[in-house]
Short mmCIF file of C-alpha atoms and ligand atoms in Angstrom, two decimals:
data_model
loop_
_atom_site.label_atom_id
_atom_site.label_comp_id
_atom_site.label_asym_id
_atom_site.label_seq_id
_atom_site.Cartn_x
_atom_site.Cartn_y
_atom_site.Cartn_z
CA UNK M 1 136.40 -53.26 -129.86
CA UNK M 2 135.05 -51.10 -127.05
CA UNK M 3 133.70 -53.94 -124.97
CA UNK M 4 136.36 -55.02 -122.50
CA UNK M 5 136.10 -56.92 -119.25
CA UNK M 6 138.56 -54.64 -117.54
CA UNK M 7 138.33 -51.17 -119.00
CA UNK M 8 141.80 -49.88 -119.68
CA UNK M 9 140.84 -46.42 -118.48
CA UNK M 10 140.12 -47.65 -114.97
CA UNK M 11 141.91 -46.27 -111.94
CA UNK M 12 144.64 -48.06 -110.05
CA UNK M 13 143.88 -50.20 -106.97
CA UNK M 14 145.58 -47.64 -104.75
CA UNK M 15 142.81 -45.15 -105.47
CA UNK M 16 140.27 -47.25 -103.61
CA UNK M 17 137.93 -45.46 -101.24
CA UNK M 18 134.23 -46.25 -101.02
CA UNK M 19 134.29 -48.87 -103.76
CA UNK M 20 134.71 -51.73 -101.23
CA UNK M 21 131.55 -50.57 -99.49
CA UNK M 22 129.71 -50.41 -102.79
CA UNK M 23 130.73 -54.02 -103.51
CA UNK M 24 129.90 -55.07 -99.96
CA UNK M 25 126.38 -53.77 -100.47
CA UNK M 26 125.97 -56.01 -103.48
CA UNK M 27 127.23 -58.97 -101.42
CA UNK M 28 124.78 -58.23 -98.61
CA UNK M 29 121.94 -58.11 -101.11
CA UNK M 30 122.96 -61.51 -102.41
CA UNK M 31 123.18 -62.99 -98.91
CA UNK M 32 119.78 -61.62 -98.00
CA UNK M 33 118.51 -63.54 -101.00
CA UNK M 34 117.43 -60.38 -102.72
CA UNK M 35 118.22 -61.56 -106.20
CA UNK M 36 116.90 -58.40 -107.68
CA UNK M 37 114.70 -59.40 -110.55
CA UNK M 38 114.68 -56.37 -112.82
CA UNK M 39 117.55 -55.04 -110.75
CA UNK M 40 120.27 -57.44 -111.88
CA UNK M 41 123.08 -55.53 -110.29
CA UNK M 42 122.37 -53.82 -107.04
CA UNK M 43 121.87 -50.14 -107.40
CA UNK M 44 122.46 -47.77 -104.54
CA UNK M 45 118.76 -47.53 -103.95
CA UNK M 46 118.79 -48.29 -100.27
CA UNK M 47 121.99 -46.69 -99.18
CA UNK M 48 120.55 -45.92 -95.75
CA UNK M 49 119.62 -49.53 -95.11
CA UNK M 50 123.03 -50.73 -96.25
CA UNK M 51 124.81 -48.16 -94.17
CA UNK M 52 123.01 -49.39 -91.09
CA UNK M 53 123.80 -53.01 -91.96
CA UNK M 54 127.41 -52.04 -92.32
CA UNK M 55 127.33 -50.11 -89.09
CA UNK M 56 128.32 -46.84 -90.72
CA UNK M 57 126.57 -43.48 -90.60
CA UNK M 58 123.54 -43.10 -92.84
CA UNK M 59 124.37 -40.17 -95.06
CA UNK M 60 121.03 -39.81 -96.82
CA UNK M 61 119.73 -36.33 -97.24
CA UNK M 62 115.95 -36.30 -97.04
CA UNK M 63 114.55 -36.04 -100.55
CA UNK M 64 111.85 -37.44 -102.76
CA UNK M 65 114.12 -39.43 -105.02
CA UNK M 66 112.88 -42.86 -106.01
CA UNK M 67 114.83 -46.03 -106.77
CA UNK M 68 115.63 -46.81 -110.39
CA UNK M 69 116.47 -50.29 -111.59
CA UNK M 70 119.41 -50.48 -113.95
CA UNK M 71 121.74 -52.90 -115.68
CA UNK M 72 125.46 -52.71 -115.30
CA UNK M 73 127.25 -51.59 -118.43
CA UNK M 74 130.45 -52.58 -120.20
CA UNK M 75 131.16 -48.85 -120.42
CA UNK M 76 131.21 -48.41 -116.66
CA UNK M 77 134.58 -47.84 -114.96
CA UNK M 78 133.82 -50.32 -112.24
CA UNK M 79 137.14 -49.96 -110.47
CA UNK M 80 136.78 -46.21 -109.85
CA UNK M 81 136.50 -45.09 -106.25
CA UNK M 82 133.17 -43.31 -105.92
CA UNK M 83 132.67 -39.79 -104.68
CA UNK M 84 130.20 -39.97 -101.76
CA UNK M 85 126.62 -39.26 -102.76
CA UNK M 86 126.38 -36.44 -100.27
CA UNK M 87 129.13 -34.49 -102.04
CA UNK M 88 127.66 -35.11 -105.47
CA UNK M 89 124.42 -33.63 -104.07
CA UNK M 90 125.95 -30.65 -102.31
CA UNK M 91 128.86 -29.43 -104.40
CA UNK M 92 127.43 -28.34 -107.73
CA UNK M 93 127.63 -26.01 -110.67
CA UNK M 94 124.14 -25.06 -111.82
CA UNK M 95 124.22 -21.30 -112.28
CA UNK M 96 120.46 -21.15 -112.86
CA UNK M 97 120.29 -21.54 -109.07
CA UNK M 98 123.27 -19.35 -108.18
CA UNK M 99 127.03 -19.42 -108.61
CA UNK M 100 128.13 -20.79 -105.21
CA UNK M 101 128.74 -24.52 -105.05
CA UNK M 102 126.12 -24.76 -102.27
CA UNK M 103 123.46 -22.68 -104.10
CA UNK M 104 121.98 -25.38 -106.35
CA UNK M 105 121.21 -27.71 -103.43
CA UNK M 106 119.98 -24.82 -101.28
CA UNK M 107 117.75 -23.16 -103.90
CA UNK M 108 116.39 -25.97 -106.07
CA UNK M 109 114.29 -27.81 -103.45
CA UNK M 110 110.99 -26.78 -105.04
CA UNK M 111 112.10 -27.11 -108.65
CA UNK M 112 109.27 -28.84 -110.53
CA UNK M 113 110.53 -31.66 -112.75
CA UNK M 114 107.23 -33.50 -113.27
CA UNK M 115 105.51 -32.96 -115.68
CA UNK M 116 108.43 -32.44 -118.07
CA UNK M 117 108.84 -32.58 -121.83
CA UNK M 118 111.92 -32.96 -123.99
CA UNK M 119 111.48 -32.13 -127.66
CA UNK M 120 113.76 -33.83 -130.15
CA UNK M 121 113.64 -32.20 -133.56
CA UNK M 122 115.41 -30.21 -136.23
CA UNK M 123 117.06 -32.24 -138.99
CA UNK M 124 115.42 -35.56 -138.13
CA UNK M 125 112.96 -37.77 -140.00
CA UNK M 126 111.05 -38.60 -136.82
CA UNK M 127 110.66 -35.64 -134.47
CA UNK M 128 109.52 -36.80 -131.04
CA UNK M 129 108.63 -35.65 -127.56
CA UNK M 130 109.51 -37.42 -124.34
CA UNK M 131 107.27 -36.94 -121.33
CA UNK M 132 108.34 -37.41 -117.72
CA UNK M 133 107.61 -41.15 -117.58
CA UNK M 134 109.16 -41.74 -121.03
CA UNK M 135 112.44 -40.41 -119.68
CA UNK M 136 112.67 -43.41 -117.34
CA UNK M 137 110.95 -46.09 -119.40
CA UNK M 138 111.60 -45.58 -123.09
CA UNK M 139 115.14 -46.98 -123.01
CA UNK M 140 116.78 -49.63 -120.82
CA UNK M 141 118.59 -47.89 -117.99
CA UNK M 142 122.25 -48.63 -117.37
CA UNK M 143 124.52 -47.74 -114.51
CA UNK M 144 127.74 -46.09 -115.66
CA UNK M 145 130.47 -45.11 -113.27
CA UNK M 146 132.28 -42.23 -114.96
CA UNK M 147 134.83 -39.63 -114.06
CA UNK M 148 133.52 -36.06 -114.06
CA UNK M 149 136.15 -33.35 -114.58
CA UNK M 150 135.14 -29.71 -114.14
CA UNK M 151 137.11 -27.10 -116.08
CA UNK M 152 137.77 -25.51 -112.65
CA UNK M 153 140.19 -28.42 -111.97
CA UNK M 154 138.18 -30.51 -109.51
CA UNK M 155 136.85 -33.97 -110.24
CA UNK M 156 134.46 -36.61 -108.95
CA UNK M 157 133.59 -40.20 -109.82
CA UNK M 158 129.85 -40.58 -110.25
CA UNK M 159 127.65 -43.68 -110.65
CA UNK M 160 125.19 -42.31 -113.20
CA UNK M 161 122.05 -44.04 -114.39
CA UNK M 162 120.88 -43.38 -117.90
CA UNK M 163 120.89 -44.47 -121.51
CA UNK M 164 123.10 -43.73 -124.51
CA UNK M 165 122.22 -40.50 -126.30
CA UNK M 166 122.73 -42.55 -129.49
CA UNK M 167 119.61 -44.62 -128.66
CA UNK M 168 117.46 -41.50 -128.52
CA UNK M 169 119.01 -40.00 -131.66
CA UNK M 170 118.52 -43.24 -133.60
CA UNK M 171 114.86 -43.17 -132.68
CA UNK M 172 114.61 -39.61 -134.02
CA UNK M 173 116.48 -40.76 -137.15
CA UNK M 174 118.82 -37.87 -138.10
CA UNK M 175 118.83 -36.70 -141.73
CA UNK M 176 122.01 -37.09 -143.77
CA UNK M 177 122.71 -33.37 -143.57
CA UNK M 178 122.60 -33.29 -139.74
CA UNK M 179 126.12 -32.65 -138.42
CA UNK M 180 125.61 -31.31 -134.88
CA UNK M 181 123.32 -31.72 -131.91
CA UNK M 182 122.17 -28.66 -129.95
CA UNK M 183 120.82 -28.90 -126.39
CA UNK M 184 118.87 -26.40 -124.30
CA UNK M 185 118.10 -26.19 -120.59
CA UNK M 186 114.66 -25.14 -119.30
CA UNK M 187 114.07 -21.40 -119.24
CA UNK M 188 111.86 -20.53 -116.28
CA UNK M 189 113.04 -17.49 -114.29
CA UNK M 190 110.19 -17.99 -111.79
CA UNK M 191 111.73 -21.27 -110.73
CA UNK M 192 115.36 -20.52 -111.48
CA UNK M 193 116.52 -17.45 -109.55
CA UNK M 194 119.79 -17.25 -111.48
CA UNK M 195 117.78 -16.66 -114.66
CA UNK M 196 115.92 -13.80 -113.02
CA UNK M 197 119.02 -12.00 -111.76
CA UNK M 198 122.24 -11.41 -113.69
CA UNK M 199 124.14 -11.22 -110.42
CA UNK M 200 122.85 -14.54 -109.07
CA UNK M 201 123.12 -16.18 -112.48
CA UNK M 202 126.75 -15.23 -113.10
CA UNK M 203 126.05 -12.91 -116.05
CA UNK M 204 125.00 -15.76 -118.35
CA UNK M 205 122.36 -15.17 -121.03
CA UNK M 206 119.83 -17.93 -120.43
CA UNK M 207 118.70 -20.48 -121.45
CA UNK M 208 121.95 -22.42 -121.05
CA UNK M 209 122.80 -24.06 -124.37
CA UNK M 210 125.33 -26.69 -125.37
CA UNK M 211 126.28 -28.72 -128.41
CA UNK M 212 128.18 -31.70 -129.76
CA UNK M 213 129.33 -32.82 -133.16
CA UNK M 214 127.05 -35.64 -134.33
CA UNK M 215 129.85 -38.23 -134.11
CA UNK M 216 130.54 -37.18 -130.51
CA UNK M 217 126.83 -37.36 -129.74
CA UNK M 218 126.58 -40.87 -131.22
CA UNK M 219 129.64 -42.14 -129.34
CA UNK M 220 128.65 -44.99 -127.00
CA UNK M 221 130.15 -43.22 -123.97
CA UNK M 222 127.86 -40.20 -124.40
CA UNK M 223 125.11 -40.66 -121.86
CA UNK M 224 121.75 -39.15 -121.12
CA UNK M 225 121.58 -39.38 -117.33
CA UNK M 226 118.30 -39.61 -115.43
CA UNK M 227 119.70 -40.72 -112.09
CA UNK M 228 122.70 -41.34 -109.89
CA UNK M 229 123.45 -43.59 -106.92
CA UNK M 230 120.49 -45.78 -107.82
CA UNK M 231 117.86 -43.03 -107.74
CA UNK M 232 116.47 -40.41 -110.09
CA UNK M 233 118.41 -37.15 -110.25
CA UNK M 234 118.06 -34.48 -107.62
CA UNK M 235 117.27 -31.02 -109.06
CA UNK M 236 120.78 -29.75 -108.36
CA UNK M 237 122.25 -32.48 -110.57
CA UNK M 238 120.04 -31.58 -113.52
CA UNK M 239 116.75 -33.39 -112.94
CA UNK M 240 114.97 -34.92 -114.61
CA UNK M 241 117.30 -35.40 -117.59
CA UNK M 242 120.81 -34.20 -118.42
CA UNK M 243 123.76 -34.92 -120.65
CA UNK M 244 126.99 -36.58 -119.47
CA UNK M 245 130.03 -36.49 -121.77
CA UNK M 246 132.78 -38.01 -119.63
CA UNK M 247 135.82 -37.01 -121.73
CA UNK M 248 134.86 -33.32 -121.83
CA UNK M 249 134.89 -30.60 -119.19
CA UNK M 250 131.77 -30.67 -117.05
CA UNK M 251 130.19 -27.57 -118.57
CA UNK M 252 129.40 -29.60 -121.72
CA UNK M 253 127.18 -31.88 -119.60
CA UNK M 254 124.11 -29.65 -119.74
CA UNK M 255 121.40 -30.08 -117.12
CA UNK M 256 117.59 -30.15 -117.10
CA UNK M 257 117.25 -30.46 -120.88
CA UNK M 258 114.01 -29.50 -122.66
CA UNK M 259 115.17 -29.35 -126.30
CA UNK M 260 117.49 -31.43 -128.49
CA UNK M 261 117.87 -30.20 -132.07
CA UNK M 262 119.84 -31.73 -134.93
CA UNK M 263 121.49 -29.02 -137.03
CA UNK M 264 123.90 -28.60 -139.95
CA UNK M 265 125.89 -25.86 -138.21
CA UNK M 266 127.97 -25.79 -135.06
CA UNK M 267 125.55 -24.53 -132.41
CA UNK M 268 126.36 -21.71 -129.97
CA UNK M 269 127.39 -22.86 -126.48
CA UNK M 270 126.93 -20.90 -123.27
CA UNK M 271 130.47 -20.74 -121.86
CA UNK M 272 131.99 -20.12 -125.28
CA UNK M 273 129.59 -17.19 -125.78
CA UNK M 274 130.54 -15.79 -122.38
CA UNK M 275 134.35 -16.10 -122.71
CA UNK M 276 135.42 -17.47 -126.11
CA UNK M 277 139.15 -17.30 -125.39
CA UNK M 278 138.68 -19.39 -122.22
CA UNK M 279 136.07 -21.98 -123.19
CA UNK M 280 135.99 -23.63 -126.60
CA UNK M 281 133.29 -25.64 -128.34
CA UNK M 282 135.20 -28.91 -127.93
CA UNK M 283 136.25 -28.60 -124.26
CA UNK M 284 138.01 -31.96 -124.31
CA UNK M 285 139.83 -32.63 -121.05
CA UNK M 286 143.50 -32.10 -121.85
CA UNK M 287 146.35 -31.84 -119.31
CA UNK M 288 148.60 -30.14 -121.89
CA UNK M 289 146.29 -27.27 -122.80
CA UNK M 290 145.95 -24.91 -119.85
CA UNK M 291 143.07 -22.61 -119.13
CA UNK M 292 144.36 -19.04 -119.67
CA UNK M 293 144.07 -18.45 -115.91
CA UNK M 294 145.13 -21.81 -114.43
CA UNK M 295 146.90 -25.08 -115.15
CA UNK M 296 144.94 -28.13 -116.24
CA UNK M 297 147.83 -30.53 -115.55
CA UNK M 298 146.34 -31.75 -112.28
CA UNK M 299 143.00 -31.83 -110.53
CA UNK M 300 141.55 -31.96 -107.02
CA UNK M 301 139.71 -35.26 -106.67
CA UNK M 302 136.71 -35.02 -104.36
CA UNK M 303 136.39 -38.34 -102.56
CA UNK M 304 135.91 -39.34 -98.95
CA UNK M 305 136.87 -36.94 -96.19
CA UNK M 306 136.55 -33.18 -96.00
CA UNK M 307 136.30 -31.11 -99.17
CA UNK M 308 139.63 -29.52 -98.41
CA UNK M 309 141.51 -32.71 -97.70
CA UNK M 310 140.72 -33.88 -101.24
CA UNK M 311 143.78 -35.13 -103.02
CA UNK M 312 145.52 -33.84 -106.14
CA UNK M 313 145.96 -36.22 -109.02
CA UNK M 314 147.23 -35.82 -112.56
CA UNK M 315 144.69 -34.89 -115.21
CA UNK M 316 144.34 -37.64 -117.82
CA UNK M 317 144.11 -37.01 -121.56
CA UNK M 318 140.44 -37.03 -122.54
CA UNK M 319 139.79 -37.57 -118.82
CA UNK M 320 141.04 -41.16 -119.10
CA UNK M 321 138.91 -42.06 -122.14
CA UNK M 322 141.59 -41.50 -124.81
CA UNK M 323 141.49 -45.10 -126.08
CA UNK M 324 137.79 -44.71 -126.72
CA UNK M 325 137.59 -41.19 -128.16
CA UNK M 326 140.98 -39.97 -129.46
CA UNK M 327 140.09 -41.15 -132.97
CA UNK M 328 137.28 -38.58 -133.11
CA UNK M 329 139.88 -35.79 -133.12
CA UNK M 330 142.49 -37.23 -135.49
CA UNK M 331 144.24 -34.50 -137.45
CA UNK M 332 142.86 -31.69 -135.28
CA UNK M 333 145.07 -29.16 -133.50
CA UNK M 334 143.73 -29.53 -129.95
CA UNK M 335 145.41 -26.28 -128.92
CA UNK M 336 143.42 -24.29 -131.46
CA UNK M 337 140.25 -26.35 -131.19
CA UNK M 338 140.13 -26.44 -127.41
N1 LIG H 1 122.10 -25.82 -117.33
C1 LIG H 1 123.31 -25.96 -116.75
N2 LIG H 1 124.00 -27.08 -116.94
C2 LIG H 1 125.23 -27.24 -116.35
C3 LIG H 1 125.80 -26.18 -115.59
C4 LIG H 1 125.02 -24.99 -115.41
O1 LIG H 1 125.43 -24.02 -114.73
N3 LIG H 1 123.79 -24.92 -115.99
N4 LIG H 1 127.07 -26.33 -115.05
C5 LIG H 1 127.96 -27.31 -115.72
C6 LIG H 1 129.20 -27.53 -115.01
S1 LIG H 1 130.35 -26.27 -115.06
C7 LIG H 1 129.50 -28.72 -114.39
S2 LIG H 1 131.02 -29.01 -113.71
C8 LIG H 1 128.46 -29.78 -114.26
C9 LIG H 1 128.30 -30.13 -112.79
O2 LIG H 1 127.41 -31.20 -112.63
P1 LIG H 1 127.05 -31.69 -111.15
O3 LIG H 1 126.67 -30.49 -110.34
O4 LIG H 1 125.93 -32.66 -111.31
O5 LIG H 1 128.29 -32.34 -110.61
O6 LIG H 1 127.19 -29.38 -114.77
C10 LIG H 1 127.24 -28.63 -115.98
N5 LIG H 1 125.91 -28.41 -116.51
MO1 LIG H 2 132.29 -27.22 -114.51
#
């Protein structure tokens, strides 16, 4: 029922920006005879090369990111116009590195993501630990182009690479009494200046924690991301492993995860602890439920061009994924359970 050739949550043709270039890159690969064994659909791995072939400016920031092969996915919104990689890398919320949008990129350059371990435990029959290489090799990687909607009313379209959280949870084999999944970010104040200073870290009590109901966590759209634009994640985007829940406000998509615990109780979540009347546990994108301090009816889409020329567009119910996820919330008052 979910698998559709043309996802019905896709954007209109008129929204096109860099998508043509993205497709062109795939065409060039084909013409060059690079048939991409193990890389069935071109990733963005060699953006610099393609940019030069296309005669446009190479926009690569120097980094140590490596190419990741991935399959395309039926859950990808392939018609979305992509936010340029450079903006996804430079305009971030990751308060562990500071509260300005430019802080995460500026302060996370030496963040150590290898070695890394993610513990999966709690109410599971098969507790397990993923090491750094497991993160990239244990599950087939898919590319998923998703909308990302921050509660602050800006949005991006991001080509993530990752695997369904459901695949990992199935491997851990949740017990019948497990009802929620709790996530935790690394706690390391030596590496994360926002954890060492309340001022830099925005007054948050670290580690950053998040949670989902088990049915939300098992939903096929819920992704564990390990890369974007064809490469592994940069630290500022939550390297080496983060959550992406496309129908919820961005703060649910917790970065740099070290612990995943199955529980029978709704777990505490960072923004809800900080301001419970402003940020709920559910945090489903909803144009009809405003933030107490601003409207959620529209959003500033960050695409091509300058950050300030970005265009306003209407917010979509469940961020455009209503057909896929609305059933999860049947009978709930979304005003009260925001
Ligand atoms: N650990 C942690 N995860 C986090 C945050 C954070 O401050 N710390 N910010 C969240 C918010 S508010 C958003 S909008 C997204 C931003 O992801 P991006 O910077 O990759 O676009 O990450 C989310 N995950
Ligand atoms: Mo956000």
